[in-house]
PDB file of C-alpha atoms in Angstrom:
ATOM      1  CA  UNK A 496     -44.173 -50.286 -24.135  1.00 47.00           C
ATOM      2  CA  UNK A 497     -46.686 -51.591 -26.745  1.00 45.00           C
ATOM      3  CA  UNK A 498     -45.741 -52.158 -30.242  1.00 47.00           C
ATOM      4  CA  UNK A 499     -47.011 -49.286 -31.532  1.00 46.00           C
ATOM      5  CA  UNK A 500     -44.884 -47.018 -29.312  1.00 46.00           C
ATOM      6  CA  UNK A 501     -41.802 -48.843 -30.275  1.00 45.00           C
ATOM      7  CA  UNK A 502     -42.729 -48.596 -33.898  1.00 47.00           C
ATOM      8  CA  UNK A 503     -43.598 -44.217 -33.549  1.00 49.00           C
ATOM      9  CA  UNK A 504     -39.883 -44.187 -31.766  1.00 50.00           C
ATOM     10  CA  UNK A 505     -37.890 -46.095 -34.264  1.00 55.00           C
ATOM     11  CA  UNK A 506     -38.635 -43.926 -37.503  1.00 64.00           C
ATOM     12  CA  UNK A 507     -36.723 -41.007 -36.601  1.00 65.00           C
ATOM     13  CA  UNK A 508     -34.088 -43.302 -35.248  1.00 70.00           C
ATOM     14  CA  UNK A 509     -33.938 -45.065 -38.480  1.00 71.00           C
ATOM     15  CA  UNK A 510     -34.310 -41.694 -40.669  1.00 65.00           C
ATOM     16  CA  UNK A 511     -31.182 -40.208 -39.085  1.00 74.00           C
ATOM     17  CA  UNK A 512     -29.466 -43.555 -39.703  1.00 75.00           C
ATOM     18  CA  UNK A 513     -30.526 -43.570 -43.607  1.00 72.00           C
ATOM     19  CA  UNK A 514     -29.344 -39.630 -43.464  1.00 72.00           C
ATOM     20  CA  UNK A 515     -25.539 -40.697 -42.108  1.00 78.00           C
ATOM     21  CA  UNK A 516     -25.557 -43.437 -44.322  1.00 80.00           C
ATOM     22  CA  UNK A 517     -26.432 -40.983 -47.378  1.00 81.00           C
ATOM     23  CA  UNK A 518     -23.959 -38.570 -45.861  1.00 87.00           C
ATOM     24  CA  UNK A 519     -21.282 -41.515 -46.128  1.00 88.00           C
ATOM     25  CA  UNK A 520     -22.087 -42.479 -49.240  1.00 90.00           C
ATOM     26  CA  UNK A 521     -21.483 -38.955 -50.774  1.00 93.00           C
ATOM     27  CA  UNK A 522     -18.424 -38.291 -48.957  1.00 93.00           C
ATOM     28  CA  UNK A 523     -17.002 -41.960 -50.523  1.00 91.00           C
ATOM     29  CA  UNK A 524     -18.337 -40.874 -53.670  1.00 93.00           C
ATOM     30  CA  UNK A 525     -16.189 -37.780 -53.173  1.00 92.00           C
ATOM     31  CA  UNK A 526     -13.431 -39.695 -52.094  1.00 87.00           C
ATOM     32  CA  UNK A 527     -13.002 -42.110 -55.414  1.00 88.00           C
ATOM     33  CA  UNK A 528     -13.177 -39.172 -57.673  1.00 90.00           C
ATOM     34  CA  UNK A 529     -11.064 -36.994 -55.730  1.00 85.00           C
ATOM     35  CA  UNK A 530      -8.370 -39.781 -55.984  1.00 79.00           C
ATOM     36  CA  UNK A 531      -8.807 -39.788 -59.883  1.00 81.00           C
ATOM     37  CA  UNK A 532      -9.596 -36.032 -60.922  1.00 84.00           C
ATOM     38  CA  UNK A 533      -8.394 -33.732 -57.772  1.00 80.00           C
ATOM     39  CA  UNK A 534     -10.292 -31.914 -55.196  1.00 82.00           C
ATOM     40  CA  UNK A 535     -11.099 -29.565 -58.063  1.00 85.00           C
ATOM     41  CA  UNK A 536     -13.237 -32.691 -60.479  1.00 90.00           C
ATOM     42  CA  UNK A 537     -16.578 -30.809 -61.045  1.00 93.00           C
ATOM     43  CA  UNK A 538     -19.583 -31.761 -58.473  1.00 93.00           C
ATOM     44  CA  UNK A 539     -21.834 -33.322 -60.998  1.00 94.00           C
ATOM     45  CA  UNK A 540     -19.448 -35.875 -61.282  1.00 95.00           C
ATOM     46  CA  UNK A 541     -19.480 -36.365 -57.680  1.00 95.00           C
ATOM     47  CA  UNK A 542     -23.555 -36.248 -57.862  1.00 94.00           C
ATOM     48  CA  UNK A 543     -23.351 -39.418 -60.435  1.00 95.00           C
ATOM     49  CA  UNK A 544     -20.920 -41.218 -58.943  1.00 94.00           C
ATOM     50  CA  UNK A 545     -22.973 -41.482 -55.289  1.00 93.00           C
ATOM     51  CA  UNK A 546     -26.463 -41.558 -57.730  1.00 92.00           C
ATOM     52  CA  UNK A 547     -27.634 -38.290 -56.333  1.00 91.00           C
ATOM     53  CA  UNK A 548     -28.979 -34.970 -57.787  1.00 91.00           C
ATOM     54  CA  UNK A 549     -26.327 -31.604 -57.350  1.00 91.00           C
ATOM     55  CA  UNK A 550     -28.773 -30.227 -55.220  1.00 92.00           C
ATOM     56  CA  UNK A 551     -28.230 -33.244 -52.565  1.00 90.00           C
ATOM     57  CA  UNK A 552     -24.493 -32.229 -52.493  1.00 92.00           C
ATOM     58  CA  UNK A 553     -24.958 -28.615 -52.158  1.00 92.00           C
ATOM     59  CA  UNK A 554     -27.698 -28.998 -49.471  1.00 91.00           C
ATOM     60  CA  UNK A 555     -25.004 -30.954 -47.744  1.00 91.00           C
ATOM     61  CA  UNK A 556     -21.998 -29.007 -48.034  1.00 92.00           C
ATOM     62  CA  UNK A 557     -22.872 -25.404 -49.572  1.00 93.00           C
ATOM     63  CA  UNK A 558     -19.100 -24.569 -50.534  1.00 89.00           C
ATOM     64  CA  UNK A 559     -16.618 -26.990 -51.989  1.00 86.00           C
ATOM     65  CA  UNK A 560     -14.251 -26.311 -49.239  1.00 84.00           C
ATOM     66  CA  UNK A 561     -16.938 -27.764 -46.940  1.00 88.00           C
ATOM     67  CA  UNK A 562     -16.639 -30.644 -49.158  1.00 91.00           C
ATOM     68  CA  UNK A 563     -13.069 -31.823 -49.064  1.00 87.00           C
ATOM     69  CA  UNK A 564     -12.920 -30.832 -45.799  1.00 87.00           C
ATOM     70  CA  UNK A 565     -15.722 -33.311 -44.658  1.00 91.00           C
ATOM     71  CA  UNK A 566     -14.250 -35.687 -47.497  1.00 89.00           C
ATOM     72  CA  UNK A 567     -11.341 -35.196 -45.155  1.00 88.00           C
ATOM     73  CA  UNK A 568     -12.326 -36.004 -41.987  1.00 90.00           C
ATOM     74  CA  UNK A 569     -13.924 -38.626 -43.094  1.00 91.00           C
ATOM     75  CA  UNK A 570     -11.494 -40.765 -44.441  1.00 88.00           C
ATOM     76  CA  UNK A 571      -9.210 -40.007 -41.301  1.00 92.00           C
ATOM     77  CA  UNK A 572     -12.105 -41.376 -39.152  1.00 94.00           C
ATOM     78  CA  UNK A 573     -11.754 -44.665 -41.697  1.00 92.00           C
ATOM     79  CA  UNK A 574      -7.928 -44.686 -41.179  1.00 94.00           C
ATOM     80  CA  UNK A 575      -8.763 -44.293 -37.513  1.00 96.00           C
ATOM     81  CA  UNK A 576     -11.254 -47.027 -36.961  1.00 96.00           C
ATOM     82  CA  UNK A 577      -9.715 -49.397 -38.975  1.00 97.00           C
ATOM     83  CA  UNK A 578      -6.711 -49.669 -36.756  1.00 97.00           C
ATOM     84  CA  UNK A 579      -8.216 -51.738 -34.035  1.00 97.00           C
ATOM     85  CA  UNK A 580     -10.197 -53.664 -36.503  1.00 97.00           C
ATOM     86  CA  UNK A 581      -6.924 -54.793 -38.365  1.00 97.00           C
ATOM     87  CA  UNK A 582      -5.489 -55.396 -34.630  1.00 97.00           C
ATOM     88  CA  UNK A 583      -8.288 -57.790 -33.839  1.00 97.00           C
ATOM     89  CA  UNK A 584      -8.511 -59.700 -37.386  1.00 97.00           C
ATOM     90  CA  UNK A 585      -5.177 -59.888 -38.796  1.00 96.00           C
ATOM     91  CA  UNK A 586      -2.774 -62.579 -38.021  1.00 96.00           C
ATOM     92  CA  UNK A 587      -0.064 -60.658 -36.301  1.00 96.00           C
ATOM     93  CA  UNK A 588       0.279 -57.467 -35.546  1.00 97.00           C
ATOM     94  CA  UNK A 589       3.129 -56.104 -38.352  1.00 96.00           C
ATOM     95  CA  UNK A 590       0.568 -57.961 -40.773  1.00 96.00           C
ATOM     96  CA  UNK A 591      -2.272 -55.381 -39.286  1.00 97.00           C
ATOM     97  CA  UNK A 592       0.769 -52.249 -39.043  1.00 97.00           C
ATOM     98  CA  UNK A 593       1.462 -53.039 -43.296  1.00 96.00           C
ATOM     99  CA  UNK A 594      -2.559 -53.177 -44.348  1.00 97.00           C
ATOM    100  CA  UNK A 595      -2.621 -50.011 -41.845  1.00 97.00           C
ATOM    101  CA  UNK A 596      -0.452 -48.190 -43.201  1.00 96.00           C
ATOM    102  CA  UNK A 597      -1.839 -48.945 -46.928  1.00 93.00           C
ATOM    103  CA  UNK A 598      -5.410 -47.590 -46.381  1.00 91.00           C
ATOM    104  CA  UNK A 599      -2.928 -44.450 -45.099  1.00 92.00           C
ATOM    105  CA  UNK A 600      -1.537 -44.162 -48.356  1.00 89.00           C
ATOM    106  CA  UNK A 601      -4.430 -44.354 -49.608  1.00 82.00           C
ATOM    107  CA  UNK A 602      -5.759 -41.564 -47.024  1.00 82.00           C
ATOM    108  CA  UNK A 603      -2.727 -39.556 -48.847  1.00 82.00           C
ATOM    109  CA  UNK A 604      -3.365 -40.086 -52.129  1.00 70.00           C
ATOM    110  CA  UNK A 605      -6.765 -38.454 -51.603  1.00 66.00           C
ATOM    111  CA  UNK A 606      -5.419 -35.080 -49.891  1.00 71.00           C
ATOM    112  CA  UNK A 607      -3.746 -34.312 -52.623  1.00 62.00           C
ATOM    113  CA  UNK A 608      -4.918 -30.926 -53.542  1.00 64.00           C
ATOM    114  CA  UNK A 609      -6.295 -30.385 -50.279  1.00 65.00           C
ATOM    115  CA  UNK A 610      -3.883 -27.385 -49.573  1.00 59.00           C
ATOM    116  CA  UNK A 611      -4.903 -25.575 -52.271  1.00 62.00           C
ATOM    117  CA  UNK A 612      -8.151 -25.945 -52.238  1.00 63.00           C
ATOM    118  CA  UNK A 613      -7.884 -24.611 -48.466  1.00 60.00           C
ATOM    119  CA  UNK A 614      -5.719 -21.328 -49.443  1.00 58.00           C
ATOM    120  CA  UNK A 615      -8.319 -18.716 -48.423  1.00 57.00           C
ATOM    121  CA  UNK A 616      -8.776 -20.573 -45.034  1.00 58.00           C
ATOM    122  CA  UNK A 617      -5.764 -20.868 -43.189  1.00 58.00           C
ATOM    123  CA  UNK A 618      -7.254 -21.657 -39.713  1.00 67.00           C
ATOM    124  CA  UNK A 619      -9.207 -24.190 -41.091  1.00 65.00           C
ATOM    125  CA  UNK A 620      -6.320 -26.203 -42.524  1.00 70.00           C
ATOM    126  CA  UNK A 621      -4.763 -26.210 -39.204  1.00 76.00           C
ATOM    127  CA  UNK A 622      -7.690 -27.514 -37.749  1.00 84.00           C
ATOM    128  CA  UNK A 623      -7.353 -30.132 -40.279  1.00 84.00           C
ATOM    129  CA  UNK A 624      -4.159 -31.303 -39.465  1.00 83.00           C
ATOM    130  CA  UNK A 625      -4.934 -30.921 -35.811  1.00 89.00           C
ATOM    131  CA  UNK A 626      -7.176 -33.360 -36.222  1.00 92.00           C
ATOM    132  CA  UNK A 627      -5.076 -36.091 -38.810  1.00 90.00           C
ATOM    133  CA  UNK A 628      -2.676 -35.907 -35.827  1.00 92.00           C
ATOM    134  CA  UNK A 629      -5.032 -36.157 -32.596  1.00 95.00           C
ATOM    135  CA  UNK A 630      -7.015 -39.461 -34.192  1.00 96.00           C
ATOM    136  CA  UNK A 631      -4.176 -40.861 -36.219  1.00 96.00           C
ATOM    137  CA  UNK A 632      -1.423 -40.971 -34.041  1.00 97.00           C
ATOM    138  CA  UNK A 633      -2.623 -42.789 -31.180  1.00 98.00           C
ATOM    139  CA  UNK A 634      -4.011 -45.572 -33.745  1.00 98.00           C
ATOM    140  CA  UNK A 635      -0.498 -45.975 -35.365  1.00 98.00           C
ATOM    141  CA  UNK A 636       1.235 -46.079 -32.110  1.00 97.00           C
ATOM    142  CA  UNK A 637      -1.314 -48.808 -30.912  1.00 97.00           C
ATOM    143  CA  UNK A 638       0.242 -50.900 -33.986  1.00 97.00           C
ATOM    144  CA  UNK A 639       3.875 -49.667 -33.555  1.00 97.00           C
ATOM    145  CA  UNK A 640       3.627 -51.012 -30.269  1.00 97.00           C
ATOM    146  CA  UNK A 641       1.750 -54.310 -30.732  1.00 97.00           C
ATOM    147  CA  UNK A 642       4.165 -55.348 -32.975  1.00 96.00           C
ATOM    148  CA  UNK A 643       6.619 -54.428 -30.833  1.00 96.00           C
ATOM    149  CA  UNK A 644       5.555 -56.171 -28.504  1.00 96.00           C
ATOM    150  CA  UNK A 645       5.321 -59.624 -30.380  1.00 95.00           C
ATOM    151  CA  UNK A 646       8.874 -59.090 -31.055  1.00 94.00           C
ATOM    152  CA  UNK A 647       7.941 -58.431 -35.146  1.00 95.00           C
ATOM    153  CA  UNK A 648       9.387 -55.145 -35.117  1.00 95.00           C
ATOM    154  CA  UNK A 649      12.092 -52.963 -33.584  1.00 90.00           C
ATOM    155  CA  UNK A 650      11.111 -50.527 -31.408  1.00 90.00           C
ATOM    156  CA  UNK A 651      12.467 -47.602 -31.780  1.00 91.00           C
ATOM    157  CA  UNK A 652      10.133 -45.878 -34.425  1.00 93.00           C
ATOM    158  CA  UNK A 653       7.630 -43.619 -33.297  1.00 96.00           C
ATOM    159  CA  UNK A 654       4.694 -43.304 -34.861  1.00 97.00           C
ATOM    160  CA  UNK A 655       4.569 -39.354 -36.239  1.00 96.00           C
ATOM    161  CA  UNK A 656       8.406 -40.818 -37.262  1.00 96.00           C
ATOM    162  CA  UNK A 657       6.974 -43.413 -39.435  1.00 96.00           C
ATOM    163  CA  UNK A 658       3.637 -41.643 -40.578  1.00 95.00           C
ATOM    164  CA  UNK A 659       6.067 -38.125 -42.017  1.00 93.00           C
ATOM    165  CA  UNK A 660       8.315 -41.049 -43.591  1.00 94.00           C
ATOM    166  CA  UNK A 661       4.722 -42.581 -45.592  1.00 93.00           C
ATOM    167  CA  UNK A 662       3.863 -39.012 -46.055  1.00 90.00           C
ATOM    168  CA  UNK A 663       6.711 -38.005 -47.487  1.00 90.00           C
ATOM    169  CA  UNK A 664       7.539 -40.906 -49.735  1.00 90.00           C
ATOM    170  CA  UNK A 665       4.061 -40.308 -50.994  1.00 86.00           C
ATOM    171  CA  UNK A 666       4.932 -36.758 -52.300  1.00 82.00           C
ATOM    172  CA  UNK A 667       4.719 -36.679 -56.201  1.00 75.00           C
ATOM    173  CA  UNK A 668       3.572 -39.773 -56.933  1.00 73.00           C
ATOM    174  CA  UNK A 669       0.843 -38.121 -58.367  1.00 71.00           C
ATOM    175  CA  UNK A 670       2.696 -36.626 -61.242  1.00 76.00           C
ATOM    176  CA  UNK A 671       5.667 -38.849 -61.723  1.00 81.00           C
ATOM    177  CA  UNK A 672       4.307 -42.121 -63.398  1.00 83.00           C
ATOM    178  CA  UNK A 673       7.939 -44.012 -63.336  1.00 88.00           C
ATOM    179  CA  UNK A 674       7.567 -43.503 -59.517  1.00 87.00           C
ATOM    180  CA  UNK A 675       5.910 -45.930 -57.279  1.00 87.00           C
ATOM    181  CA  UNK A 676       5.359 -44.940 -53.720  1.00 87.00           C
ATOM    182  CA  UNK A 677       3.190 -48.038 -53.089  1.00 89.00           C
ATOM    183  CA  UNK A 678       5.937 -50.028 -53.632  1.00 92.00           C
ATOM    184  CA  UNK A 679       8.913 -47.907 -51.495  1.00 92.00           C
ATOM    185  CA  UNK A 680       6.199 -47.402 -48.855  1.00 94.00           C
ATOM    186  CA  UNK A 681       5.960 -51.432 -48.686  1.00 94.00           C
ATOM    187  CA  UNK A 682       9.687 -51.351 -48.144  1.00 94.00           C
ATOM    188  CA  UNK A 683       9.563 -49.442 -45.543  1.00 93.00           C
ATOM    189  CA  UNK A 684       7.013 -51.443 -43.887  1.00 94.00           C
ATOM    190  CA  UNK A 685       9.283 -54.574 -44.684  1.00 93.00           C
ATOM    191  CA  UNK A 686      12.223 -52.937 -43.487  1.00 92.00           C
ATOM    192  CA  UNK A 687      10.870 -52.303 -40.119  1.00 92.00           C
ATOM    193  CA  UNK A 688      11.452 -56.054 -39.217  1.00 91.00           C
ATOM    194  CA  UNK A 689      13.748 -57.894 -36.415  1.00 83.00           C
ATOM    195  CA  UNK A 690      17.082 -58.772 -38.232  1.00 77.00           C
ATOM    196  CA  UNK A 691      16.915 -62.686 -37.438  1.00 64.00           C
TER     197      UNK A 691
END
């Protein structure tokens, strides 16, 4: 293959790789603000917080529906990959299970709203879930059970046991300022220990 070949093959290669990487951007764009204004925060606030025109969002995702839910799966395919990555580069495994399980609260803290903005679509939000449970659970059990393992942990917590007990100490946080999930979820964490 000459150079010039390589060259002609690369640019669409490289184009859909600068596409995805706009496509993430937005969606993290989406993300922040949907953390500080709601799934409902208007799109032009969206638009300036990833630096793009309104028409770049709405070519992307024509309804806002399509928007949170891509915002959605997106940030469980962040919470999914970052599983093994904490695995691999903390220094034990309940160190990896605690920043885990904070990126999921942070997960939560964005689907706030999400319900809601899903009404008219049913099916779809069922989907949704679906999905949080078929590429979150198997990461959180990975954890659960490397920790485990090391002898860091008891193990008799399963992992949709321990991801409903984040969820739910998550719920109205949002609009109760004297309440700190952060803080009860870290307990939690702690609490899941070997006595000794």
């Amino acid at each position: 293959m000459s150079d010039s070949d390589e060259g002609a093959g690369s640019a669409p290669h490289s184009k859909r790789k600068d596409a995805r990487r706009n496509k993430e951007t937005l969606l993290d764009a989406a993300a922040a603000v949907f953390v500080t204004s709601g799934v409902e925060a208007p799109v032009r606030d969206i638009a300036a917080k990833a630096g793009v025109g309104l028409g770049t969002i709405y070519r992307h995702f024509p309804t806002r529906a399509d928007l949170v839910i891509a915002v959605y799966r997106h940030q469980v395919d962040a919470c999914a990959e970052a599983g093994p990555a904490l695995l691999a580069s903390s220094q034990t495994p309940h160190a990896a299970l605690a920043q885990w399980v904070d990126l999921f609260v942070d997960f939560l803290v964005t689907k706030h709203g999400l319900a809601a903005a899903l009404q008219t679509d049913n099916a779809g939000f069922e989907t949704l879930h679906s999905y949080f449970l078929d590429r979150l659970l198997p990461v959180c059990t990975q954890l659960l059970d490397a920790a485990a393992a090391s002898g860091e942990i008891r193990s008799d917590l399963t992992a949709y046991q321990l991801m409903r007990g984040v969820g739910n100490l998550c719920i109205g946080a949002d609009s109760d300022s004297r309440y700190d999930a952060r803080r009860l979820v870290e307990l939690l964490v702690a609490g899941l220990r070997q006595p000794g």
